[in-house]
């Protein structure tokens, strides 16, 4: 079994989506990668320091790092 079983990360915005998703629900992108690390759940982007640091504007689950870093 792969280490990261059920999620893949959107290459554009880093959102974690289920493996069978075709389109990112956050940015609408359609390119994904299995090369991601870390996970952060952003519930309230306007109040979240983490959201500001990562530049996220929408409540969702994101990978902290996405491929190529
Ligand atoms: Zn996305």
Coordinates of C-alpha atoms and ligand atoms in Angstrom, one line a residue:
X1 CA 0.0 0.0 0.0
X2 CA 1.3 3.5 -0.8
X3 CA 2.1 5.6 2.2
X4 CA -0.5 8.3 1.3
X5 CA -3.4 6.2 0.6
X6 CA -6.5 8.3 0.1
X7 CA -5.4 11.8 -0.8
X8 CA -3.6 13.5 -3.6
X9 CA -2.6 17.1 -3.6
X10 CA -3.6 19.8 -6.1
X11 CA -0.5 21.1 -7.8
X12 CA -1.9 24.6 -8.1
X13 CA -3.2 25.3 -4.6
X14 CA -2.1 22.3 -2.5
X15 CA -5.6 21.2 -1.5
X16 CA -5.9 17.6 -0.6
X17 CA -8.6 15.8 -2.4
X18 CA -9.7 12.2 -2.6
X19 CA -7.9 10.1 -5.0
X20 CA -10.9 9.7 -7.3
X21 CA -11.6 13.4 -7.7
X22 CA -11.0 14.9 -11.1
X23 CA -11.2 18.6 -10.3
X24 CA -9.9 20.5 -7.3
X25 CA -12.8 21.9 -5.3
X26 CA -10.8 24.9 -4.2
X27 CA -9.2 26.3 -7.4
X28 CA -10.8 24.2 -10.1
X29 CA -7.4 22.8 -11.2
X30 CA -7.1 19.3 -12.6
X31 CA -3.4 18.4 -12.1
X32 CA -2.6 16.5 -8.9
X33 CA 0.4 14.9 -7.4
X34 CA 1.2 12.2 -4.9
X35 CA 4.3 14.0 -3.9
X36 CA 3.2 16.0 -0.9
X37 CA 3.9 16.3 2.8
X38 CA 2.1 17.5 5.9
X39 CA -1.5 18.3 6.3
X40 CA -3.2 21.4 7.6
X41 CA -6.9 21.9 8.1
X42 CA -8.0 25.5 7.7
X43 CA -11.4 26.2 9.1
X44 CA -11.5 29.9 9.2
X45 CA -9.1 31.5 6.8
X46 CA -9.8 35.1 7.9
X47 CA -8.9 34.2 11.5
X48 CA -6.2 31.7 10.8
X49 CA -2.5 32.6 11.1
X50 CA -1.6 29.4 9.2
X51 CA -3.9 30.4 6.4
X52 CA -2.2 33.7 6.1
X53 CA 1.2 32.1 6.1
X54 CA 0.3 29.6 3.5
X55 CA -1.7 32.1 1.5
X56 CA -5.0 30.2 1.6
X57 CA -8.3 32.0 1.3
X58 CA -10.7 29.1 1.5
X59 CA -11.5 26.7 4.3
X60 CA -10.2 23.3 3.3
X61 CA -7.6 20.6 4.0
X62 CA -4.2 21.5 2.4
X63 CA -0.8 19.8 2.1
X64 CA 1.9 21.9 3.6
X65 CA 4.4 21.0 0.9
X66 CA 3.6 19.9 -2.6
X67 CA 6.1 18.3 -5.0
X68 CA 9.2 19.9 -6.2
X69 CA 10.3 21.6 -3.0
Ligands
LIG1 ZN1 -6.4 23.4 -6.3

